[in-house]
Amino acid sequence: RNAWPPKTDTQVKQDGSLNAREVVLQEGIYWDFVRPFTPVNDRVVVSKRCSTRFYAGNRVELNESYLKKFERRAKVMNADGRWVDGDTVVYYNLPVARGGPGAHNFRLEFGEEMEHVAEGNSVSDPNVALDMLRAARRAWDLHLSKLPTPATRLDVCLNILATTGINGSCSFLFDGKGDVSDVVQFYASMSGSCALNLSVFHPTYRSPGAEVYSFSCGWSNGVFPDTQLGYWITRYMSRVQQEKEYPNLQNSSCRYESIVKELLDAGADVGPFFKPLEHSGDSVLTVVSEIRRVFTPTLYRKRLSMCEMMRLYLRLFPRRDNDNDCTQELASLLDILSRKSKIELRFNVGDWVECNMRQGWEGGLVTKQWAEGFTYEVELANGTMASAPFDTNEFIRRPELRFRVGDRVECYMDEGWMPGTVRKHWSDLNGCPYEVVLDKYKTWEFCTAPCD
């Protein structure tokens, strides 16, 4: 309601209709309420008309106050031959646009990435410096307006924060403080699932040899799951693997990790990670050591989901302290995806279960769900810890209990062993194997036995 009436050169008529050649709507209004109800034959016209405007949010105003962040004192040599700050104010590291907006070679250069050098008084003049800032912002806005979907635009914005030397935030280009959280929340509020859950790739941007935007990840055929989250998770795991193999690399995987976290917090759909795989495309698994050797197309024909494949990998290649692989990060990522999913596990924390160990089935208590990439962490009766990779009877099950309903038993209480009668298996109260009515108390009072 707050977005109506839209911005237009004419007034809205009394009957609510518009008398204008062009109406500028917010992206969220267009994608959620206009495009779905537009006939297919008219969508190209509507899309073209809409894409001539781009709303970037509440960005910092480019004025003399903002320009001060680029202000430095020019270095001069004193009588002793030393370089010291002079009296002349110079504006360093102003962002510069390179390439054509919408083209594959377009980029913005920041800070030490700058290839240009100051000539004469070109950046000592504040008016010239402001003009450079405004020109760079206009080029950026034009570039985004030429990208076809909100998902591709969000990806380009996140790529700036992940790969450039701007310390994770850029109020010059983005809404609010301009950090990852602000960018993700802005696109989530404007375009919703169109930005968070659709593919970052687009058919019109895949033509070989065409001067269009190319994704820095280098994968021209997409990733699996082919969503915004799938793309950034794959990039995150790829960067982690690179830093494991080459310790001298700059540690930037934390930037990718923050992007994944913000996408999940904003409501990005994790469902595709739990659907059966149809093909073996580039994915989070392809960057893990030895994955191509182990996961042959045969496993894809078994219709396992991506998360099931990840658990299978962790089961085949357990983490070692001196391992050069990224299994620890893979396990943590799998836990996060599983908790965000709507999957309900059969057993709760505190339930008495049996685990399939090498020496046979052993009883224990569930101590944690979604632990280190596996579905359950279990403390066995002998005091050791075990993990169940999958929530199936092959790995974990309810044990066959020794006593039937109505059997006379003794329970170990604070007062010692006390006789009673089994009234129920698997208590609805706390999931314990037995509910027992003790002889010493009334029939409606009972205790629960946590293990058999």
Coordinates of C-alpha atoms in Angstrom, one line a residue:
R1 CA 0.0 0.0 0.0
N2 CA 2.9 2.4 0.7
A3 CA 4.1 2.0 -2.9
W4 CA 0.8 3.3 -4.4
P5 CA 0.3 5.5 -6.2
P6 CA 3.5 4.9 -8.2
K7 CA 5.8 7.7 -9.3
T8 CA 4.5 9.2 -12.5
D9 CA 4.3 12.5 -14.3
T10 CA 0.5 12.6 -14.1
Q11 CA -2.0 12.3 -11.2
V12 CA -4.1 9.3 -10.4
K13 CA -7.7 9.7 -11.6
Q14 CA -10.6 9.5 -9.2
D15 CA -11.4 6.0 -10.3
G16 CA -7.9 4.9 -9.5
S17 CA -6.7 4.5 -13.1
L18 CA -3.6 6.1 -14.5
N19 CA -3.2 8.4 -17.4
A20 CA 0.5 8.1 -18.1
R21 CA 2.8 6.7 -20.7
E22 CA 5.2 5.3 -18.3
V23 CA 4.8 4.1 -14.7
V24 CA 7.7 3.4 -12.4
L25 CA 7.1 0.6 -9.9
Q26 CA 9.3 -0.8 -7.2
E27 CA 10.9 -4.1 -8.3
G28 CA 9.1 -6.1 -5.7
I29 CA 5.7 -4.8 -6.8
Y30 CA 6.5 -5.6 -10.5
W31 CA 7.9 -9.1 -9.9
D32 CA 5.2 -10.2 -7.4
F33 CA 2.1 -8.5 -8.6
V34 CA 2.5 -7.3 -12.3
R35 CA 4.6 -9.9 -14.2
P36 CA 2.7 -13.1 -12.9
F37 CA -0.6 -11.6 -14.2
T38 CA 0.8 -10.3 -17.5
P39 CA 0.0 -12.3 -20.7
V40 CA 3.1 -14.2 -21.9
N41 CA 3.1 -12.3 -25.2
D42 CA 3.2 -9.0 -23.4
R43 CA 5.9 -9.8 -20.9
V44 CA 8.8 -8.7 -23.1
V45 CA 7.3 -5.3 -23.5
V46 CA 6.6 -4.9 -19.8
S47 CA 10.1 -6.1 -18.8
K48 CA 11.7 -3.7 -21.2
R49 CA 9.6 -0.9 -20.0
C50 CA 10.4 -1.7 -16.3
S51 CA 14.1 -2.3 -16.7
T52 CA 14.7 1.3 -17.8
R53 CA 14.6 2.3 -14.1
F54 CA 16.6 0.9 -11.2
Y55 CA 15.9 1.5 -7.6
A56 CA 19.0 1.2 -5.4
G57 CA 17.7 2.1 -2.0
N58 CA 18.9 4.8 0.5
R59 CA 22.5 5.3 -0.4
V60 CA 24.9 7.8 1.0
E61 CA 24.7 11.2 -0.6
L62 CA 27.7 12.1 -2.7
N63 CA 28.8 15.5 -1.4
E64 CA 31.8 17.3 0.1
S65 CA 31.3 15.5 3.4
Y66 CA 31.4 12.0 1.9
L67 CA 34.4 13.1 -0.2
K68 CA 36.5 13.6 2.9
K69 CA 36.9 9.8 3.3
F70 CA 39.1 9.9 0.1
E71 CA 41.1 13.0 1.3
R72 CA 44.8 12.8 1.8
R73 CA 47.7 15.1 2.1
A74 CA 50.1 15.0 -0.9
K75 CA 53.6 13.9 -0.1
V76 CA 56.4 16.3 -0.6
M77 CA 60.2 16.0 0.0
N78 CA 61.6 18.2 2.7
A79 CA 65.1 19.6 3.0
D80 CA 66.4 16.4 4.6
G81 CA 65.2 14.3 1.7
R82 CA 62.3 12.8 3.6
W83 CA 58.8 12.4 2.3
V84 CA 56.3 14.3 4.5
D85 CA 52.7 15.5 4.3
G86 CA 52.4 18.7 2.3
D87 CA 49.7 21.3 2.3
T88 CA 48.0 20.2 -0.9
V89 CA 44.8 18.1 -0.5
V90 CA 44.5 15.2 -2.9
Y91 CA 41.7 12.6 -3.3
Y92 CA 43.0 9.1 -3.6
N93 CA 41.4 5.7 -4.5
L94 CA 38.3 7.1 -6.1
P95 CA 36.3 4.3 -7.6
V96 CA 36.5 4.1 -11.4
A97 CA 34.2 2.1 -13.8
R98 CA 35.9 0.0 -16.4
G99 CA 34.3 -1.6 -19.4
G100 CA 30.8 -1.1 -20.8
P101 CA 27.8 -1.4 -18.5
G102 CA 26.1 -4.8 -19.1
A103 CA 29.1 -6.2 -20.8
H104 CA 31.3 -9.1 -19.6
N105 CA 34.3 -6.8 -19.0
F106 CA 32.5 -4.3 -16.8
R107 CA 34.0 -3.8 -13.3
L108 CA 34.5 -1.2 -10.6
E109 CA 38.0 -0.7 -9.3
F110 CA 38.5 0.3 -5.6
G111 CA 41.5 1.2 -3.5
E112 CA 44.7 -0.6 -4.4
E113 CA 43.0 -2.2 -7.4
M114 CA 43.1 1.2 -9.2
E115 CA 45.0 1.2 -12.4
H116 CA 44.6 4.9 -13.0
V117 CA 47.1 7.5 -11.7
A118 CA 46.5 11.1 -10.9
E119 CA 47.6 13.5 -13.5
G120 CA 48.2 17.2 -12.8
N121 CA 45.4 18.6 -10.6
S122 CA 42.7 16.1 -11.7
V123 CA 42.0 14.7 -8.3
S124 CA 43.0 17.6 -6.2
D125 CA 40.0 19.5 -7.4
P126 CA 37.0 18.5 -5.2
N127 CA 34.5 19.2 -8.0
V128 CA 36.4 16.8 -10.3
A129 CA 36.5 14.2 -7.6
L130 CA 32.8 14.4 -7.0
D131 CA 32.1 14.1 -10.7
M132 CA 34.2 10.9 -10.8
L133 CA 32.2 9.5 -7.9
R134 CA 28.9 10.3 -9.6
A135 CA 30.1 8.9 -12.9
A136 CA 31.1 5.6 -11.3
R137 CA 27.8 5.3 -9.5
R138 CA 25.8 6.1 -12.7
A139 CA 27.8 3.4 -14.6
W140 CA 27.1 0.9 -11.8
D141 CA 23.4 1.6 -11.8
L142 CA 23.3 1.3 -15.6
H143 CA 25.1 -2.0 -15.4
L144 CA 22.6 -3.4 -12.9
S145 CA 19.6 -2.2 -15.0
K146 CA 20.9 -4.2 -17.9
L147 CA 21.0 -7.5 -16.0
P148 CA 17.9 -9.6 -16.6
T149 CA 16.7 -10.8 -13.1
P150 CA 16.9 -9.8 -9.4
A151 CA 19.0 -12.9 -8.8
T152 CA 21.7 -11.9 -11.2
R153 CA 21.8 -8.4 -9.8
L154 CA 22.1 -9.7 -6.2
D155 CA 24.9 -12.0 -7.2
V156 CA 26.8 -9.1 -8.8
C157 CA 26.4 -6.9 -5.7
L158 CA 27.6 -9.7 -3.4
N159 CA 30.5 -10.4 -5.7
I160 CA 31.7 -6.8 -5.2
L161 CA 31.6 -7.3 -1.4
A162 CA 33.4 -10.7 -1.6
T163 CA 36.2 -10.0 -4.0
T164 CA 37.1 -6.3 -3.9
G165 CA 39.3 -4.5 -1.4
I166 CA 36.5 -2.5 0.3
N167 CA 36.5 -4.3 3.7
G168 CA 33.1 -5.9 3.3
S169 CA 30.9 -2.8 3.0
C170 CA 30.2 -0.1 0.4
S171 CA 27.7 2.6 1.2
F172 CA 28.7 4.2 -2.0
L173 CA 26.9 1.5 -4.0
F174 CA 24.4 -0.1 -1.6
D175 CA 21.6 0.6 0.8
G176 CA 22.3 1.5 4.4
K177 CA 25.9 0.7 5.6
G178 CA 26.4 -1.3 2.4
D179 CA 27.5 -4.5 4.0
V180 CA 26.4 -8.1 3.1
S181 CA 23.5 -8.0 5.5
D182 CA 22.1 -4.7 4.1
V183 CA 22.5 -5.9 0.5
V184 CA 20.7 -9.3 1.1
Q185 CA 18.0 -7.7 3.2
F186 CA 17.4 -5.0 0.6
Y187 CA 17.0 -7.5 -2.3
A188 CA 14.9 -9.8 -0.1
S189 CA 12.5 -7.0 0.7
M190 CA 12.3 -5.7 -2.9
S191 CA 12.3 -9.0 -4.9
G192 CA 11.8 -11.7 -2.3
S193 CA 12.2 -15.3 -3.6
C194 CA 13.1 -14.0 -7.1
A195 CA 16.4 -12.7 -5.7
L196 CA 17.0 -15.4 -3.1
N197 CA 15.9 -18.6 -4.8
L198 CA 16.3 -18.3 -8.5
S199 CA 19.4 -19.1 -10.6
V200 CA 22.1 -16.5 -10.8
F201 CA 22.6 -17.6 -14.4
H202 CA 20.4 -16.5 -17.3
P203 CA 20.1 -18.0 -20.8
T204 CA 20.6 -14.7 -22.5
Y205 CA 23.9 -14.3 -20.7
R206 CA 25.4 -17.7 -21.8
S207 CA 26.0 -17.0 -25.5
P208 CA 29.7 -17.9 -26.3
G209 CA 31.6 -14.9 -27.5
A210 CA 28.9 -12.4 -26.7
E211 CA 29.8 -9.3 -24.8
V212 CA 27.7 -10.0 -21.8
Y213 CA 28.3 -10.5 -18.1
S214 CA 30.4 -13.5 -17.2
F215 CA 30.4 -14.9 -13.7
S216 CA 33.6 -14.8 -11.8
C217 CA 33.2 -18.4 -10.6
G218 CA 34.0 -19.5 -14.1
W219 CA 31.2 -22.0 -14.5
S220 CA 29.3 -21.3 -17.7
N221 CA 26.8 -24.2 -17.2
G222 CA 25.6 -23.3 -13.7
V223 CA 25.8 -25.1 -10.4
F224 CA 23.7 -27.5 -8.5
P225 CA 21.4 -26.7 -6.8
D226 CA 21.1 -23.9 -9.4
T227 CA 20.0 -21.3 -6.9
Q228 CA 21.5 -18.2 -5.3
L229 CA 22.3 -20.2 -2.2
G230 CA 23.7 -23.2 -4.2
Y231 CA 26.0 -20.8 -6.1
W232 CA 27.5 -19.1 -3.1
I233 CA 27.8 -22.3 -1.0
T234 CA 29.9 -23.8 -3.9
R235 CA 32.0 -20.7 -4.1
Y236 CA 32.5 -20.7 -0.3
M237 CA 33.6 -24.3 -0.2
S238 CA 35.9 -23.7 -3.2
R239 CA 37.6 -20.9 -1.5
V240 CA 38.0 -22.9 1.7
Q241 CA 39.6 -25.7 -0.3
Q242 CA 42.0 -23.3 -2.0
E243 CA 43.1 -21.9 1.4
K244 CA 43.7 -25.4 2.7
E245 CA 45.9 -26.3 -0.2
Y246 CA 47.7 -23.0 -0.4
P247 CA 48.2 -21.6 3.1
N248 CA 49.8 -18.4 1.7
L249 CA 46.6 -17.2 0.1
Q250 CA 44.8 -14.3 1.7
N251 CA 42.1 -15.6 4.1
S252 CA 38.9 -14.4 2.4
S253 CA 36.7 -17.5 3.0
C254 CA 35.1 -15.6 5.9
R255 CA 33.5 -13.2 3.4
Y256 CA 31.9 -16.0 1.5
E257 CA 30.8 -17.7 4.7
S258 CA 29.0 -14.4 5.8
I259 CA 27.2 -14.3 2.5
V260 CA 25.9 -17.9 3.0
K261 CA 24.8 -17.0 6.5
E262 CA 23.0 -13.9 5.5
L263 CA 21.2 -15.7 2.6
L264 CA 20.0 -18.4 5.0
D265 CA 18.9 -15.8 7.6
A266 CA 17.0 -14.0 4.9
G267 CA 15.0 -17.1 4.1
A268 CA 16.8 -18.6 1.1
D269 CA 15.2 -22.0 0.4
V270 CA 17.3 -25.0 1.4
G271 CA 14.8 -27.4 -0.1
P272 CA 16.8 -28.1 -3.3
F273 CA 19.6 -29.5 -1.2
F274 CA 17.3 -32.3 0.0
K275 CA 15.8 -33.2 -3.4
P276 CA 17.1 -36.2 -5.5
L277 CA 20.0 -35.3 -7.8
E278 CA 19.2 -35.4 -11.5
H279 CA 22.7 -34.8 -12.8
S280 CA 26.3 -34.3 -11.7
G281 CA 26.9 -30.6 -12.2
D282 CA 29.3 -28.3 -10.5
S283 CA 28.4 -28.3 -6.9
V284 CA 29.7 -28.0 -3.4
L285 CA 31.0 -31.6 -3.7
T286 CA 33.1 -31.1 -6.8
V287 CA 35.5 -28.9 -4.9
V288 CA 36.2 -31.4 -2.1
S289 CA 39.4 -33.5 -2.5
E290 CA 38.9 -37.0 -4.1
I291 CA 35.2 -36.3 -4.7
R292 CA 35.4 -36.9 -8.5
R293 CA 37.1 -40.3 -7.9
V294 CA 34.5 -41.5 -5.5
F295 CA 31.2 -40.1 -6.6
T296 CA 30.7 -41.7 -10.0
P297 CA 27.5 -41.2 -12.0
T298 CA 26.3 -44.5 -10.5
L299 CA 25.5 -42.7 -7.2
Y300 CA 23.5 -40.1 -9.0
R301 CA 21.3 -42.8 -10.5
K302 CA 20.5 -43.8 -6.9
R303 CA 18.6 -40.5 -6.6
L304 CA 20.4 -39.3 -3.5
S305 CA 20.0 -35.7 -2.5
M306 CA 22.9 -33.2 -2.3
C307 CA 22.8 -33.4 1.5
E308 CA 22.8 -37.2 1.5
M309 CA 25.8 -37.1 -0.8
M310 CA 27.5 -34.8 1.6
R311 CA 26.9 -37.1 4.5
L312 CA 28.0 -40.1 2.5
Y313 CA 31.3 -38.2 1.7
L314 CA 31.8 -37.5 5.4
R315 CA 31.2 -41.2 6.2
L316 CA 33.7 -42.3 3.6
F317 CA 36.3 -39.7 4.5
P318 CA 36.2 -38.9 8.2
R319 CA 38.1 -35.8 9.3
R320 CA 41.6 -36.1 10.5
D321 CA 43.5 -33.5 12.5
N322 CA 46.2 -33.2 9.8
D323 CA 43.8 -33.4 6.9
N324 CA 44.2 -30.9 4.1
D325 CA 40.6 -31.3 3.1
C326 CA 37.7 -29.1 4.0
T327 CA 35.6 -31.8 5.7
Q328 CA 35.2 -29.8 8.9
E329 CA 33.6 -26.9 7.1
L330 CA 31.5 -29.3 5.0
A331 CA 30.2 -30.9 8.2
S332 CA 29.3 -27.5 9.7
L333 CA 27.6 -26.4 6.5
L334 CA 25.6 -29.6 6.4
D335 CA 24.4 -29.0 10.0
I336 CA 23.2 -25.5 9.2
L337 CA 21.4 -26.7 6.1
S338 CA 19.7 -29.5 8.0
R339 CA 18.6 -27.3 10.8
K340 CA 17.1 -24.8 8.3
S341 CA 15.2 -27.6 6.6
K342 CA 11.7 -28.8 7.5
I343 CA 12.9 -32.4 8.0
E344 CA 11.6 -33.9 11.2
L345 CA 13.9 -36.6 12.7
R346 CA 12.4 -39.7 14.3
F347 CA 14.3 -39.4 17.6
N348 CA 14.6 -36.5 20.0
V349 CA 17.4 -35.6 22.4
G350 CA 17.2 -37.9 25.4
D351 CA 15.6 -40.8 23.5
W352 CA 17.0 -44.3 24.0
V353 CA 18.1 -45.9 20.8
E354 CA 20.3 -48.6 19.3
C355 CA 23.2 -47.8 17.0
N356 CA 24.7 -50.2 14.4
M357 CA 28.3 -50.5 15.4
R358 CA 31.0 -52.8 14.0
Q359 CA 30.5 -55.3 16.9
G360 CA 26.7 -55.2 16.6
W361 CA 23.8 -53.1 17.9
E362 CA 24.5 -51.1 21.1
G363 CA 22.1 -49.0 23.1
G364 CA 22.6 -45.4 24.0
L365 CA 21.0 -41.9 24.5
V366 CA 20.6 -39.3 21.8
T367 CA 22.6 -36.3 22.9
K368 CA 22.3 -34.1 19.8
Q369 CA 20.6 -33.7 16.5
W370 CA 22.5 -32.7 13.4
A371 CA 26.0 -33.1 14.8
E372 CA 29.1 -32.6 12.6
G373 CA 27.2 -33.4 9.4
F374 CA 25.4 -36.5 10.8
T375 CA 21.8 -36.8 11.9
Y376 CA 22.5 -37.9 15.5
E377 CA 25.1 -37.9 18.2
V378 CA 24.6 -40.8 20.6
E379 CA 26.2 -41.5 24.0
L380 CA 26.4 -45.3 24.2
A381 CA 25.9 -47.3 27.3
N382 CA 29.6 -48.0 27.6
G383 CA 30.3 -44.2 27.7
T384 CA 31.7 -43.8 24.2
M385 CA 30.2 -41.4 21.6
A386 CA 28.8 -42.5 18.3
S387 CA 27.2 -40.8 15.3
A388 CA 24.4 -41.9 13.0
P389 CA 25.0 -40.6 9.4
F390 CA 21.4 -41.2 8.3
D391 CA 18.0 -41.4 10.0
T392 CA 17.3 -44.9 8.9
N393 CA 17.0 -48.3 10.6
E394 CA 20.2 -49.3 8.9
F395 CA 22.1 -47.0 11.2
I396 CA 19.8 -46.2 14.2
R397 CA 16.6 -47.7 15.5
R398 CA 14.4 -48.1 18.5
P399 CA 15.6 -51.1 20.5
E400 CA 13.5 -54.1 21.3
L401 CA 12.6 -53.6 25.0
R402 CA 13.1 -56.4 27.6
F403 CA 9.8 -55.8 29.5
R404 CA 6.3 -55.8 28.2
V405 CA 3.4 -53.7 29.4
G406 CA 2.1 -55.2 32.7
D407 CA 5.4 -56.8 33.6
R408 CA 6.6 -56.4 37.2
V409 CA 9.9 -54.5 37.4
E410 CA 12.1 -52.6 39.8
C411 CA 13.3 -49.0 39.2
Y412 CA 16.4 -47.4 40.7
M413 CA 15.2 -44.3 42.5
D414 CA 16.8 -41.9 44.9
E415 CA 15.6 -44.1 47.8
G416 CA 17.0 -47.2 46.1
W417 CA 15.4 -50.0 44.1
M418 CA 11.6 -49.7 44.2
P419 CA 9.0 -52.2 42.7
G420 CA 6.4 -51.2 40.2
T421 CA 4.5 -52.2 37.0
V422 CA 5.2 -51.2 33.4
R423 CA 2.3 -49.1 32.1
K424 CA 3.5 -47.9 28.7
H425 CA 6.4 -48.1 26.3
W426 CA 8.0 -44.9 24.9
S427 CA 6.6 -42.2 27.0
D428 CA 4.9 -39.3 25.4
L429 CA 6.3 -37.1 28.1
N430 CA 10.0 -37.4 27.4
G431 CA 10.5 -40.3 25.0
C432 CA 11.9 -42.7 27.6
P433 CA 11.5 -46.4 27.0
Y434 CA 9.2 -47.1 30.0
E435 CA 6.6 -45.5 32.1
V436 CA 6.4 -47.4 35.4
V437 CA 3.8 -47.1 38.2
L438 CA 5.5 -47.6 41.5
D439 CA 3.8 -49.6 44.2
K440 CA 4.6 -46.9 46.8
Y441 CA 2.7 -44.2 45.0
K442 CA -0.9 -43.7 43.6
T443 CA -1.8 -45.4 40.4
W444 CA -1.9 -42.1 38.5
E445 CA 1.7 -41.3 39.5
F446 CA 4.5 -42.9 37.5
C447 CA 8.2 -42.6 36.8
T448 CA 10.1 -42.9 33.5
A449 CA 13.1 -45.1 32.9
P450 CA 15.6 -43.2 30.6
C451 CA 17.2 -46.4 29.3
D452 CA 16.6 -50.1 29.3

